[in-house]
Amino acid sequence: MPTRMLKPETAERLLNMLAGIAGIRRMMIHGPGLPKLVPYGPARGSPNPHSDRKAIRVADAEIALRVQVGMVILEVEDASAIEEIRSLCDAFFTKFPYQLQEGRFMKTAPTLVDYAKYGPDADTTLIGLADPRNGEGPVIIRMER
């Protein structure tokens, strides 16, 4: 978790570096939303021009950023990948600090929203990534390992 919001170019570099680590199972970016239209106030419904709403390329997949990148949540297969992630982050975040927290930050069992969106036989890599307010699904990047 960086102490600042990341620009799209910086987030793209970080995510591409993280995508090269073998022990990462899932990645999720989290932060404040970047709506296409102003959601409330006197300008409600008008276009919301924001310089951070861009498309980035991560591991040969085009991803349209719908949030400002404020936190990157990773699910790792085992604890051996954490030291590699820590050394990568130490080298990457030189101009401002970051925090690396260990714990369970993604859902591991299907929720009611997951059941409603994906059905009873949902892919386990999609568990906890469903947003009930968003019509679009998560971006899946399959890494060849």
PDB file of C-alpha atoms in Angstrom:
ATOM      1  CA  MET A   1       0.000   0.000   0.000  1.00  0.00           C
ATOM      2  CA  PRO A   2       1.693   3.232  -1.097  1.00  0.00           C
ATOM      3  CA  THR A   3       1.152   6.346   1.019  1.00  0.00           C
ATOM      4  CA  ARG A   4      -0.038   8.238  -2.077  1.00  0.00           C
ATOM      5  CA  MET A   5      -2.398   7.580  -4.969  1.00  0.00           C
ATOM      6  CA  LEU A   6      -0.497   6.248  -7.959  1.00  0.00           C
ATOM      7  CA  LYS A   7      -0.667   7.819 -11.399  1.00  0.00           C
ATOM      8  CA  PRO A   8      -1.694   5.414 -14.182  1.00  0.00           C
ATOM      9  CA  GLU A   9       1.853   5.223 -15.568  1.00  0.00           C
ATOM     10  CA  THR A  10       3.321   4.391 -12.149  1.00  0.00           C
ATOM     11  CA  ALA A  11       0.580   1.844 -11.448  1.00  0.00           C
ATOM     12  CA  GLU A  12       1.228   0.211 -14.819  1.00  0.00           C
ATOM     13  CA  ARG A  13       4.946  -0.178 -14.075  1.00  0.00           C
ATOM     14  CA  LEU A  14       4.260  -1.572 -10.590  1.00  0.00           C
ATOM     15  CA  LEU A  15       1.596  -4.039 -11.746  1.00  0.00           C
ATOM     16  CA  ASN A  16       3.802  -5.292 -14.589  1.00  0.00           C
ATOM     17  CA  MET A  17       6.657  -5.856 -12.153  1.00  0.00           C
ATOM     18  CA  LEU A  18       4.330  -7.689  -9.742  1.00  0.00           C
ATOM     19  CA  ALA A  19       2.907  -9.792 -12.580  1.00  0.00           C
ATOM     20  CA  GLY A  20       6.370 -11.253 -13.086  1.00  0.00           C
ATOM     21  CA  ILE A  21       6.468 -12.772  -9.583  1.00  0.00           C
ATOM     22  CA  ALA A  22       5.645 -16.477  -9.677  1.00  0.00           C
ATOM     23  CA  GLY A  23       3.909 -16.850  -6.289  1.00  0.00           C
ATOM     24  CA  ILE A  24       1.086 -14.336  -6.834  1.00  0.00           C
ATOM     25  CA  ARG A  25      -2.320 -15.931  -7.439  1.00  0.00           C
ATOM     26  CA  ARG A  26      -4.584 -12.842  -7.648  1.00  0.00           C
ATOM     27  CA  MET A  27      -4.143  -9.052  -7.728  1.00  0.00           C
ATOM     28  CA  MET A  28      -6.765  -6.438  -7.000  1.00  0.00           C
ATOM     29  CA  ILE A  29      -6.388  -2.668  -7.165  1.00  0.00           C
ATOM     30  CA  HIS A  30      -8.428  -0.560  -4.794  1.00  0.00           C
ATOM     31  CA  GLY A  31      -9.070   3.153  -4.461  1.00  0.00           C
ATOM     32  CA  PRO A  32     -11.606   5.913  -5.012  1.00  0.00           C
ATOM     33  CA  GLY A  33     -13.741   5.556  -8.118  1.00  0.00           C
ATOM     34  CA  LEU A  34     -13.316   7.539 -11.311  1.00  0.00           C
ATOM     35  CA  PRO A  35     -16.866   7.765 -12.712  1.00  0.00           C
ATOM     36  CA  LYS A  36     -17.418   8.753 -16.347  1.00  0.00           C
ATOM     37  CA  LEU A  37     -20.269  11.079 -15.341  1.00  0.00           C
ATOM     38  CA  VAL A  38     -20.530  13.381 -12.325  1.00  0.00           C
ATOM     39  CA  PRO A  39     -22.631  11.328  -9.851  1.00  0.00           C
ATOM     40  CA  TYR A  40     -24.043  14.155  -7.698  1.00  0.00           C
ATOM     41  CA  GLY A  41     -24.222  17.915  -7.243  1.00  0.00           C
ATOM     42  CA  PRO A  42     -25.227  20.671  -9.656  1.00  0.00           C
ATOM     43  CA  ALA A  43     -23.214  19.115 -12.514  1.00  0.00           C
ATOM     44  CA  ARG A  44     -24.854  15.703 -12.094  1.00  0.00           C
ATOM     45  CA  GLY A  45     -24.888  13.712 -15.332  1.00  0.00           C
ATOM     46  CA  SER A  46     -22.301  15.817 -17.129  1.00  0.00           C
ATOM     47  CA  PRO A  47     -19.000  14.295 -18.284  1.00  0.00           C
ATOM     48  CA  ASN A  48     -16.349  13.973 -15.581  1.00  0.00           C
ATOM     49  CA  PRO A  49     -12.988  14.750 -17.193  1.00  0.00           C
ATOM     50  CA  HIS A  50     -10.270  13.160 -15.075  1.00  0.00           C
ATOM     51  CA  SER A  51      -6.684  12.742 -16.205  1.00  0.00           C
ATOM     52  CA  ASP A  52      -6.240   9.443 -14.320  1.00  0.00           C
ATOM     53  CA  ARG A  53      -9.045   7.579 -16.137  1.00  0.00           C
ATOM     54  CA  LYS A  54      -6.860   5.880 -18.735  1.00  0.00           C
ATOM     55  CA  ALA A  55      -6.206   2.433 -20.094  1.00  0.00           C
ATOM     56  CA  ILE A  56      -3.069   0.689 -18.905  1.00  0.00           C
ATOM     57  CA  ARG A  57      -1.387  -2.433 -20.201  1.00  0.00           C
ATOM     58  CA  VAL A  58      -0.576  -5.200 -17.738  1.00  0.00           C
ATOM     59  CA  ALA A  59       0.916  -8.469 -19.035  1.00  0.00           C
ATOM     60  CA  ASP A  60      -0.520  -8.113 -22.565  1.00  0.00           C
ATOM     61  CA  ALA A  61      -4.007  -7.142 -21.309  1.00  0.00           C
ATOM     62  CA  GLU A  62      -5.570  -3.712 -21.736  1.00  0.00           C
ATOM     63  CA  ILE A  63      -7.199  -2.529 -18.497  1.00  0.00           C
ATOM     64  CA  ALA A  64      -9.366   0.585 -18.291  1.00  0.00           C
ATOM     65  CA  LEU A  65      -8.762   2.150 -14.884  1.00  0.00           C
ATOM     66  CA  ARG A  66     -12.063   2.747 -13.092  1.00  0.00           C
ATOM     67  CA  VAL A  67     -10.346   3.692  -9.809  1.00  0.00           C
ATOM     68  CA  GLN A  68      -7.358   5.699  -8.693  1.00  0.00           C
ATOM     69  CA  VAL A  69      -4.789   3.150  -7.572  1.00  0.00           C
ATOM     70  CA  GLY A  70      -4.395   3.607  -3.837  1.00  0.00           C
ATOM     71  CA  MET A  71      -3.894   0.031  -2.712  1.00  0.00           C
ATOM     72  CA  VAL A  72      -2.752  -3.156  -4.425  1.00  0.00           C
ATOM     73  CA  ILE A  73      -4.068  -6.289  -2.736  1.00  0.00           C
ATOM     74  CA  LEU A  74      -2.245  -9.513  -3.549  1.00  0.00           C
ATOM     75  CA  GLU A  75      -3.152 -13.108  -2.809  1.00  0.00           C
ATOM     76  CA  VAL A  76      -0.039 -15.255  -2.695  1.00  0.00           C
ATOM     77  CA  GLU A  77       0.244 -19.036  -2.882  1.00  0.00           C
ATOM     78  CA  ASP A  78       2.703 -19.264   0.008  1.00  0.00           C
ATOM     79  CA  ALA A  79       4.847 -17.037   2.217  1.00  0.00           C
ATOM     80  CA  SER A  80       7.946 -17.455   0.041  1.00  0.00           C
ATOM     81  CA  ALA A  81       6.638 -14.863  -2.444  1.00  0.00           C
ATOM     82  CA  ILE A  82       6.339 -12.159   0.245  1.00  0.00           C
ATOM     83  CA  GLU A  83      10.093 -11.541   0.476  1.00  0.00           C
ATOM     84  CA  GLU A  84      10.329 -11.186  -3.308  1.00  0.00           C
ATOM     85  CA  ILE A  85       7.418  -8.711  -3.223  1.00  0.00           C
ATOM     86  CA  ARG A  86       9.083  -6.798  -0.370  1.00  0.00           C
ATOM     87  CA  SER A  87      12.406  -6.490  -2.235  1.00  0.00           C
ATOM     88  CA  LEU A  88      10.601  -5.382  -5.411  1.00  0.00           C
ATOM     89  CA  CYS A  89       8.658  -2.723  -3.466  1.00  0.00           C
ATOM     90  CA  ASP A  90      11.817  -1.529  -1.678  1.00  0.00           C
ATOM     91  CA  ALA A  91      13.427  -0.913  -5.070  1.00  0.00           C
ATOM     92  CA  PHE A  92      10.266   0.582  -6.635  1.00  0.00           C
ATOM     93  CA  PHE A  93       9.120   2.986  -3.896  1.00  0.00           C
ATOM     94  CA  THR A  94      12.163   5.215  -3.481  1.00  0.00           C
ATOM     95  CA  LYS A  95      10.527   8.668  -3.591  1.00  0.00           C
ATOM     96  CA  PHE A  96       7.752   7.964  -1.082  1.00  0.00           C
ATOM     97  CA  PRO A  97       7.079   5.217   1.472  1.00  0.00           C
ATOM     98  CA  TYR A  98       4.772   2.236   1.297  1.00  0.00           C
ATOM     99  CA  GLN A  99       3.374  -0.331   3.729  1.00  0.00           C
ATOM    100  CA  LEU A 100       3.403  -4.073   3.214  1.00  0.00           C
ATOM    101  CA  GLN A 101       0.785  -5.722   5.385  1.00  0.00           C
ATOM    102  CA  GLU A 102       0.290  -9.451   5.733  1.00  0.00           C
ATOM    103  CA  GLY A 103      -3.142 -10.883   6.383  1.00  0.00           C
ATOM    104  CA  ARG A 104      -6.314 -12.011   4.664  1.00  0.00           C
ATOM    105  CA  PHE A 105      -7.750  -9.129   2.640  1.00  0.00           C
ATOM    106  CA  MET A 106      -9.678 -11.036  -0.053  1.00  0.00           C
ATOM    107  CA  LYS A 107     -12.676 -13.267   0.403  1.00  0.00           C
ATOM    108  CA  THR A 108     -11.964 -16.983   0.092  1.00  0.00           C
ATOM    109  CA  ALA A 109     -15.529 -18.340   0.282  1.00  0.00           C
ATOM    110  CA  PRO A 110     -18.318 -17.366  -2.136  1.00  0.00           C
ATOM    111  CA  THR A 111     -20.660 -14.637  -0.921  1.00  0.00           C
ATOM    112  CA  LEU A 112     -24.292 -14.129  -1.898  1.00  0.00           C
ATOM    113  CA  VAL A 113     -23.175 -11.566  -4.485  1.00  0.00           C
ATOM    114  CA  ASP A 114     -20.722 -14.083  -5.984  1.00  0.00           C
ATOM    115  CA  TYR A 115     -23.459 -16.713  -6.123  1.00  0.00           C
ATOM    116  CA  ALA A 116     -25.892 -14.299  -7.799  1.00  0.00           C
ATOM    117  CA  LYS A 117     -23.346 -13.045 -10.324  1.00  0.00           C
ATOM    118  CA  TYR A 118     -21.465 -16.259 -11.205  1.00  0.00           C
ATOM    119  CA  GLY A 119     -23.711 -19.131 -10.081  1.00  0.00           C
ATOM    120  CA  PRO A 120     -23.066 -22.110  -7.825  1.00  0.00           C
ATOM    121  CA  ASP A 121     -20.095 -23.445  -9.830  1.00  0.00           C
ATOM    122  CA  ALA A 122     -18.104 -20.202  -9.929  1.00  0.00           C
ATOM    123  CA  ASP A 123     -14.427 -20.132 -10.737  1.00  0.00           C
ATOM    124  CA  THR A 124     -12.515 -19.871  -7.444  1.00  0.00           C
ATOM    125  CA  THR A 125     -10.271 -17.130  -8.845  1.00  0.00           C
ATOM    126  CA  LEU A 126     -13.333 -14.856  -9.128  1.00  0.00           C
ATOM    127  CA  ILE A 127     -14.497 -15.244  -5.509  1.00  0.00           C
ATOM    128  CA  GLY A 128     -14.743 -11.876  -3.764  1.00  0.00           C
ATOM    129  CA  LEU A 129     -14.110  -9.805  -6.889  1.00  0.00           C
ATOM    130  CA  ALA A 130     -17.761  -9.164  -7.816  1.00  0.00           C
ATOM    131  CA  ASP A 131     -19.041  -5.627  -7.426  1.00  0.00           C
ATOM    132  CA  PRO A 132     -22.852  -5.701  -7.254  1.00  0.00           C
ATOM    133  CA  ARG A 133     -23.121  -2.058  -8.343  1.00  0.00           C
ATOM    134  CA  ASN A 134     -20.999  -2.503 -11.455  1.00  0.00           C
ATOM    135  CA  GLY A 135     -22.216  -4.225 -14.605  1.00  0.00           C
ATOM    136  CA  GLU A 136     -18.676  -5.005 -15.729  1.00  0.00           C
ATOM    137  CA  GLY A 137     -16.805  -7.997 -14.412  1.00  0.00           C
ATOM    138  CA  PRO A 138     -13.211  -8.145 -13.201  1.00  0.00           C
ATOM    139  CA  VAL A 139     -10.327  -8.170 -15.678  1.00  0.00           C
ATOM    140  CA  ILE A 140      -8.765 -11.621 -15.752  1.00  0.00           C
ATOM    141  CA  ILE A 141      -5.141 -11.911 -16.774  1.00  0.00           C
ATOM    142  CA  ARG A 142      -3.955 -15.483 -17.216  1.00  0.00           C
ATOM    143  CA  MET A 143      -0.221 -15.770 -16.687  1.00  0.00           C
ATOM    144  CA  GLU A 144       1.726 -18.540 -18.394  1.00  0.00           C
ATOM    145  CA  ARG A 145       3.891 -20.165 -15.723  1.00  0.00           C
TER     146      ARG A 145
END
